XYZ file of C-alpha atoms in Angstrom:
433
model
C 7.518 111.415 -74.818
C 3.964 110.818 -73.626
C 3.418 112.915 -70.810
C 6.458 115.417 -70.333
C 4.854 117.074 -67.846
C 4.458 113.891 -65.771
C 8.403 113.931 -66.291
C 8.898 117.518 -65.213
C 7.182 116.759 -62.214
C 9.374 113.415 -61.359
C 12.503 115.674 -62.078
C 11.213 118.428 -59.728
C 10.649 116.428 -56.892
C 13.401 114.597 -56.741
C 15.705 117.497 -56.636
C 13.458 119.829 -54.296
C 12.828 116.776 -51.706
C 15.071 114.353 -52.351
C 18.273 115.570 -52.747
C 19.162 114.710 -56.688
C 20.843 117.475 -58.966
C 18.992 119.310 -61.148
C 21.665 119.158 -64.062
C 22.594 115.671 -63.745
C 18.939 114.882 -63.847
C 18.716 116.459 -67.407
C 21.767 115.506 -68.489
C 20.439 111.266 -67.714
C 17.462 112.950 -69.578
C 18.910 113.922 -73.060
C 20.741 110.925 -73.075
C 17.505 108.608 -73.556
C 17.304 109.276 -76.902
C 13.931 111.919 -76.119
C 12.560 114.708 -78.646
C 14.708 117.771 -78.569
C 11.194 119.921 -78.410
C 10.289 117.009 -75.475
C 13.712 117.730 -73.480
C 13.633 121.449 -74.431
C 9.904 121.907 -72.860
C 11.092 119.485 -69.403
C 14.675 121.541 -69.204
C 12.252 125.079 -69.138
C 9.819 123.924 -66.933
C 12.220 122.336 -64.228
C 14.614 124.822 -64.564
C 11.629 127.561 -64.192
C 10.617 126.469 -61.368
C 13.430 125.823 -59.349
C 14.385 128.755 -59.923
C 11.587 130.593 -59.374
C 10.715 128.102 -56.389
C 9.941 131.265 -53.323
C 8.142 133.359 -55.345
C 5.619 130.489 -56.612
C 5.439 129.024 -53.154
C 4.396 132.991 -52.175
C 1.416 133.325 -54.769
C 0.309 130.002 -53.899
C -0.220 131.033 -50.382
C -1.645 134.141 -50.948
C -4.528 132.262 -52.852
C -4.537 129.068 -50.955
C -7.507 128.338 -48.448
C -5.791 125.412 -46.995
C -2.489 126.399 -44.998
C 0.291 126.156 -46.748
C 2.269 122.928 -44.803
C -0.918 120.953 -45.584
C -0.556 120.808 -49.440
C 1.093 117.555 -50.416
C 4.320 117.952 -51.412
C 3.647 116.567 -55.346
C 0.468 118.651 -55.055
C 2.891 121.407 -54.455
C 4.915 120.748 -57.514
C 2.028 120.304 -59.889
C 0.650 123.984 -58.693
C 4.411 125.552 -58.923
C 4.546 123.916 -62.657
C 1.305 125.703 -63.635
C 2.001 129.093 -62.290
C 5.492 129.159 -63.648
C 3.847 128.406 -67.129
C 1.117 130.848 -66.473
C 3.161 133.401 -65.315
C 6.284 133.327 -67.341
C 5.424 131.279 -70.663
C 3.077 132.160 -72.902
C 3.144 129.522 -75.298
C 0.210 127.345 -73.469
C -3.086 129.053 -73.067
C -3.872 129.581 -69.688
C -7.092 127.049 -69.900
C -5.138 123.731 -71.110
C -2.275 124.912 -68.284
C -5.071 124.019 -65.867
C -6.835 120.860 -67.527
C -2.754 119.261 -67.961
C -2.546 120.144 -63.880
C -5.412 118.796 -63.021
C -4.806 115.683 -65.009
C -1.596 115.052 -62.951
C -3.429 115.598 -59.727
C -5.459 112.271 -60.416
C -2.617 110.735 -60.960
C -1.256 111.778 -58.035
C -3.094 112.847 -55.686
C -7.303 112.357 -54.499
C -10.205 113.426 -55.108
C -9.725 116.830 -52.726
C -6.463 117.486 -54.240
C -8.008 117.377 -57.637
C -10.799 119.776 -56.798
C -7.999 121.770 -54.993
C -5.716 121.776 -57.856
C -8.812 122.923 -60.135
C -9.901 125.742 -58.122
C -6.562 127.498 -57.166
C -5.149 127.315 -60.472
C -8.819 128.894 -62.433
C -8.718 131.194 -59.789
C -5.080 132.197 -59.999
C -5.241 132.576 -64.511
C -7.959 134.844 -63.320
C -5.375 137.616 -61.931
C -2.335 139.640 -63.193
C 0.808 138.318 -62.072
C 1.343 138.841 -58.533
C 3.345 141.421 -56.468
C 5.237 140.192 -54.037
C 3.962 142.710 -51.066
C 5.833 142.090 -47.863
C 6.924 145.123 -45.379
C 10.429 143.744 -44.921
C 12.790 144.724 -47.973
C 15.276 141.709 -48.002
C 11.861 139.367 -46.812
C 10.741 141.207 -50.530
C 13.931 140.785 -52.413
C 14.184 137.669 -51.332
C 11.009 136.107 -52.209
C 10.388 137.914 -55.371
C 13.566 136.672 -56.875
C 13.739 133.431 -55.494
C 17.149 133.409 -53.411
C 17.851 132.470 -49.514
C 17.653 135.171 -46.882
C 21.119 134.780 -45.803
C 22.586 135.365 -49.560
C 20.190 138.596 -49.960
C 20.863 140.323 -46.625
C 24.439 139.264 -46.745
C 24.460 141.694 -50.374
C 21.623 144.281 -48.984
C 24.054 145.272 -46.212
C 27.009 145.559 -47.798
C 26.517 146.543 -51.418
C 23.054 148.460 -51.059
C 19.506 147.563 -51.971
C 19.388 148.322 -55.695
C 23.085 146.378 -56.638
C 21.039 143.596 -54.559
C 18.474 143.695 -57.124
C 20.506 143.867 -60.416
C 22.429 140.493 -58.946
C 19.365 138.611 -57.866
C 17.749 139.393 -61.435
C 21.076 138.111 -63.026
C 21.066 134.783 -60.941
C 17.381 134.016 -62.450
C 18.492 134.970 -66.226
C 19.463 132.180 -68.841
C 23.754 132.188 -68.968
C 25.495 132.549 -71.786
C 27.206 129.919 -73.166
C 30.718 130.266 -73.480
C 33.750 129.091 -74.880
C 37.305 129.711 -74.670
C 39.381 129.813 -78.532
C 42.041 127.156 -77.749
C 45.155 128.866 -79.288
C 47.194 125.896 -79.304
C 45.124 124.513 -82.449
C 43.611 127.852 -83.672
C 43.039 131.528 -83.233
C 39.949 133.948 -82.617
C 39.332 135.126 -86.285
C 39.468 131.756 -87.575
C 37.264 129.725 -85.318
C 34.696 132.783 -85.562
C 34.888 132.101 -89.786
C 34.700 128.240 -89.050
C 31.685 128.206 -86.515
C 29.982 130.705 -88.470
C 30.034 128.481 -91.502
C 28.759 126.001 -89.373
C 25.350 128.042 -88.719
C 26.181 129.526 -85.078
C 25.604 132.750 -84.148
C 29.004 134.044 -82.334
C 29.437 137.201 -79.832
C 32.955 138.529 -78.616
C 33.431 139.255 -74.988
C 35.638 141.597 -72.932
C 38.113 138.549 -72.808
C 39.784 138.312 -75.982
C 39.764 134.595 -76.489
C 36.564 133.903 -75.166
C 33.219 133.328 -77.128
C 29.035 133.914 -76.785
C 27.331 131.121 -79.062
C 24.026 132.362 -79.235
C 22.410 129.430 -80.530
C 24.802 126.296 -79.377
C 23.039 122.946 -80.078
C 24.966 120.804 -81.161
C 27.928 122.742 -81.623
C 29.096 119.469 -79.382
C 29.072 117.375 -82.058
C 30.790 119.261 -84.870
C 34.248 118.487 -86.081
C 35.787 121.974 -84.424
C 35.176 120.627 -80.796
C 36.066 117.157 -81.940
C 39.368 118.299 -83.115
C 39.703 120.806 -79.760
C 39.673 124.035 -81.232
C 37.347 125.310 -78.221
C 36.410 124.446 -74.676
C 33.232 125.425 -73.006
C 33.738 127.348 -70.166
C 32.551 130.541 -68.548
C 34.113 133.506 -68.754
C 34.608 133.916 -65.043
C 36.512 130.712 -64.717
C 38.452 131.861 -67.875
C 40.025 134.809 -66.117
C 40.747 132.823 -62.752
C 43.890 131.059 -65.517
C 44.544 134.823 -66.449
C 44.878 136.504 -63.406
C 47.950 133.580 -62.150
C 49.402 134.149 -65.889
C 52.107 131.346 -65.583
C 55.661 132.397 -67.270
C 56.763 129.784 -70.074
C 58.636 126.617 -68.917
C 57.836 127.581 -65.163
C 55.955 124.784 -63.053
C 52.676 125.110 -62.213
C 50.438 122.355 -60.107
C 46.862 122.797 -60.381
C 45.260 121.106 -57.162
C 41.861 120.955 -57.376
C 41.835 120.246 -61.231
C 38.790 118.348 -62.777
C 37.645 118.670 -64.952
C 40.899 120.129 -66.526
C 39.134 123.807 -68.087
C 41.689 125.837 -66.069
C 44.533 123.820 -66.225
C 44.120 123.660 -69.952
C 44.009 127.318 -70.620
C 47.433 127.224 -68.327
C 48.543 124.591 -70.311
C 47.488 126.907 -73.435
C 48.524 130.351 -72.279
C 52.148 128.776 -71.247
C 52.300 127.636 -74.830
C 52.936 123.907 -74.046
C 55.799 124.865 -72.735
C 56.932 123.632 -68.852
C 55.153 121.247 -66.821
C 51.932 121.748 -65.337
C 51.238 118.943 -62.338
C 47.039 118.177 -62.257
C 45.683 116.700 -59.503
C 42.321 115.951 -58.112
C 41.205 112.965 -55.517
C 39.815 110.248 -57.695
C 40.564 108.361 -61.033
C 37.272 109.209 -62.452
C 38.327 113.008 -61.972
C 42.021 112.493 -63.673
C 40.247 110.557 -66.475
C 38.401 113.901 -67.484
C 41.666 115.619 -66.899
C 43.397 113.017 -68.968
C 40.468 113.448 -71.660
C 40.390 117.350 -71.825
C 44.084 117.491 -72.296
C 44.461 115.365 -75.110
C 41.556 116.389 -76.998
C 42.664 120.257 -76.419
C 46.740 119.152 -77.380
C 48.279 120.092 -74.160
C 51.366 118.044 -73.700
C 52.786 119.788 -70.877
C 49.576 118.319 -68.496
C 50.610 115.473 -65.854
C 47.314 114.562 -64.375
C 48.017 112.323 -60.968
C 45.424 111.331 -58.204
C 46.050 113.325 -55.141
C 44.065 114.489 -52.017
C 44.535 118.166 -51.339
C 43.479 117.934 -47.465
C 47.122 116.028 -47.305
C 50.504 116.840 -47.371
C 52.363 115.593 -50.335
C 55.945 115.855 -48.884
C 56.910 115.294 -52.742
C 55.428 118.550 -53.932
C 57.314 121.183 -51.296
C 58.588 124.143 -52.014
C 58.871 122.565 -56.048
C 56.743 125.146 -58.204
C 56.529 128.649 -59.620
C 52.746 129.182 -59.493
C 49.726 127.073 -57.718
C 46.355 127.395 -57.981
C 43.621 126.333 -55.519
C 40.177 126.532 -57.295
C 38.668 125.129 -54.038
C 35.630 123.186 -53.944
C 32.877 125.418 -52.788
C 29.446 126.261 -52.529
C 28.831 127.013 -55.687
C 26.572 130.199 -54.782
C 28.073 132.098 -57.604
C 26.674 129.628 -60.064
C 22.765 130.362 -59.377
C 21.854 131.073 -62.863
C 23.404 127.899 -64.090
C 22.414 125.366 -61.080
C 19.691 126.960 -59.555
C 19.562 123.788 -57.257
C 22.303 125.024 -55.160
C 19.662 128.080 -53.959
C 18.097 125.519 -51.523
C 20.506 122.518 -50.955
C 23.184 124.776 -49.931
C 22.899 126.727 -46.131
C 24.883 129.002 -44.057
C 26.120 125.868 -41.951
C 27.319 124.646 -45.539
C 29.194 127.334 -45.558
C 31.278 127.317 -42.936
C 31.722 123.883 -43.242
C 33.747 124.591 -46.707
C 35.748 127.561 -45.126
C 37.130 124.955 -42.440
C 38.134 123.051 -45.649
C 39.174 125.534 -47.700
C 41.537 126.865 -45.179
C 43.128 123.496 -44.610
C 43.744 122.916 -48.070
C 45.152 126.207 -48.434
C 47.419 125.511 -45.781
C 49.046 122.367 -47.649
C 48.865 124.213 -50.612
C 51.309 127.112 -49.373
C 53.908 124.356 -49.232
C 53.913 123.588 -52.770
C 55.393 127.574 -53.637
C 58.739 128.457 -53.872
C 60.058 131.118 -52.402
C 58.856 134.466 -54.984
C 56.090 132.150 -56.210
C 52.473 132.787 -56.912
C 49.304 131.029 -55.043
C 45.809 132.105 -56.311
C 42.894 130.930 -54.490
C 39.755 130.963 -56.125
C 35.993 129.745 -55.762
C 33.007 130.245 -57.818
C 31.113 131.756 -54.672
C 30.389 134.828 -53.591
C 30.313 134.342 -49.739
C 32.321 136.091 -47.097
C 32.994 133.023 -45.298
C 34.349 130.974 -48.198
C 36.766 133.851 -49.358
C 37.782 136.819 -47.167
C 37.199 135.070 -44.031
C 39.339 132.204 -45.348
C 41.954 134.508 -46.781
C 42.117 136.443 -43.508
C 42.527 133.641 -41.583
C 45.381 132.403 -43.807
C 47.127 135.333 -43.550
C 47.088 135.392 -39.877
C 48.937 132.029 -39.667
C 50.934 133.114 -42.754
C 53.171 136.050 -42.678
C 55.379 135.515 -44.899
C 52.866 135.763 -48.194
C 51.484 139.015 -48.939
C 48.254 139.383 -51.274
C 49.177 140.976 -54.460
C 46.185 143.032 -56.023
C 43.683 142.131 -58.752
C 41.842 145.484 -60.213
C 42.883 147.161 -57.082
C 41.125 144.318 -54.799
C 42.273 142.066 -52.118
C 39.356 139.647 -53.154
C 38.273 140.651 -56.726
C 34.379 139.900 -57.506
C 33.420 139.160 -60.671
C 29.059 139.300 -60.178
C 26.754 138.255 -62.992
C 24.870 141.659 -63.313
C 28.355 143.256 -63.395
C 31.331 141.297 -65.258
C 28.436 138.389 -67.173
C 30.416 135.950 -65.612
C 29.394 133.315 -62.919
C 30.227 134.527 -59.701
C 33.518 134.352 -58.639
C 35.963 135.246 -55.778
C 40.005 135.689 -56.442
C 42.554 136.030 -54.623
C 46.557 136.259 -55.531
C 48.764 135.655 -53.182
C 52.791 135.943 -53.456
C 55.275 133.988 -50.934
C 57.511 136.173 -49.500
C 60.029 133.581 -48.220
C 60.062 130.225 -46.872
C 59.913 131.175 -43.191
């Protein structure tokens, strides 16, 4: 590609000020055919500093003699780019960082830009890295690590300052990627021996059937996924299929199901045996249901368009186990989206508990008498998980939640469990009244 910077910048500023997502942007990206070094360089670089987005903004206006809301917005980006290379790279010396910037800023911007750009960033490869300095601790946490005030404070006040710290650090790290041994085609020892072969580095987990690759490209493309002997998923969203641990030839519906990673593993650790209703609200979403499935050998997976948010008389009181993996914020999925830090608010929020609780209130319809409802989300909030599971229970008094590791609401947190961050709760219907 000729100018990949010019392309990291595009990227950036369409998902910091104009709404696009980061991983769909990279995804349309590596699908045009560009270098691998090319798309490896532009993935870093966007991903750096979207991440990293606070903190960069913060030593930019420490060394900035024009305020801060005056400094065009692609100006903006161009200085973020540099720093993040300056500061957490060190493959580009520190002199052609600032000649590259510049370069971009007479593309983009005019002559005082340019001679902005020039002087801010020579001044700033001058200096050590920056300490983020301010009185307030969550103000310091916050900025330092890149993560909205409302998220920090929320984990300051109730977990302490120093678990704060560990999380935040995990949310900026690189995830693992990881895949879950589909034991309907293979088995743990054997897909090790087979990937190995293949030149990929594999790490066990705590979960027994689920898989580090430590160096993954193109592990896509060889005949193992092909024939669905693994599907990539994290390890958090793994254990959500665990924890309802369907009996064999029970039903199950799964009703927020695309694209079809948990209600595969059902599918698998039910050995193919029952009938496992997936649903999801459009036919592009039951397609990847319909995909998944086949590819992975379930045969006990009937994938059917359906809107959660509304009764489906046909479903009552007709299953063993259902799971609500509700759609959600997403704030336990920082380190993989790092997007979500700053297009997702506290209002956001709150709008998805209003949500969550009405689906979970058709979804309590679906359980027979004895049966099993787990509610899940891959955020950490308050709002989108006890508050919703309180409020539930309120209206609800004839379920009861049945522990998971001695927790109402079990957390799995990326500095604790190396999972995305999740929120689960299991809940068991007493009777029908």
């Amino acid at each position: 590609m000729k100018n990949t910077r010019e392309k990291a910048l595009q990227i950036i500023n369409d998902v910091l000020y104009k709404g696009t997502f980061l991983e769909e942007s990279l995804e349309i990206l590596k699908a045009s055919n560009i270098d691998e070094r090319d798309f490896s360089f532009i993935k870093e670089i966007t991903t750096g500093v979207v991440r990293n987005k606070t903190y960069l903004d913060y030593v930019i206006r420490q060394n900035s003699k024009v305020r801060f809301n005056r400094i065009h917005k692609i100006i903006l980006s161009i200085l973020e780019m540099a720093i993040y290379q300056m500061y957490f790279l060190d493959k580009v010396p520190d002199y052609s960082i600032v000649d590259e910037s510049v370069n971009l800023a007479k593309i983009y911007g005019n002559k005082g830009s340019i001679s902005f750009t020039n002087g801010i960033l020579r001044s700033i490869s001058k200096e050590k890295a920056l300490q983020v300095t301010l009185k307030n601790s969550i103000d310091n946490l916050s900025t330092y690590y890149s993560h909205p005030r409302f998220y920090t404070e929320y984990f300051y006040d109730k977990y302490g300052e120093e678990f704060t710290k560990k999380l935040l650090k995990a949310n900026n790290e690189k995830p693992p990627f990881t895949i879950r041994v589909n034991t309907l085609k293979t088995n743990k020892d054997e897909l090790i021996k087979d990937l190995s072969e293949a030149g990929f580095d594999i790490e066990e987990t705590t979960y027994v059937n689920a898989l580090n690759v430590l160096n993954p490209n193109g592990i896509i493309d060889t005949e193992f996924f092909e024939k669905g002997h693994f599907y990539v998923q994290d390890l958090g969203s793994i254990l959500v299929s665990t924890f309802l641990n369907p009996s064999k030839n029970s039903k199950v519906l799964d009703l927020c199901a695309a694209p079809g990673g948990k209600t595969t593993h059902l599918s698998e650790l039910m050995d193919n045996t029952g009938e496992i209703i997936a649903c999801d609200k459009s036919k592009g979403k039951i397609k990847l249901i319909r995909e998944n499935a086949k590819r992975l050998g379930c045969t006990n997976i009937s994938p059917r368009v359906n809107d959660a948010r509304v009764l489906n008389e046909e479903f009552i009181n007709k299953f063993d186990y259902v799971l609500v993996d509700a759609p959600c914020s997403g704030t336990g999925l920082y380190r993989k989206k790092p997007d979500i830090k700053w297009n997702k608010g506290i209002d956001d929020l709150k709008e998805l508990g209003v949500i969550q609780l009405e689906i979970l209130n058709k979804a309590k319809e679906y359980v027979r008498e004895k049966g099993l409802l787990l509610y899940s989300t891959c955020s950490l909030s308050k709002i989108e998980n006890e508050d919703v599971i309180e409020n539930f229970l309120k209206e609800n008094e004839n379920f009861k939640i049945k522990k998971l590791r001695d927790k109402d609401v079990l957390k799995l947190f990326p500095s604790v469990d190396g999972s995305d961050g999740f929120s689960i709760c299991l809940l068991e219907k007493i009777n029908n009244y």
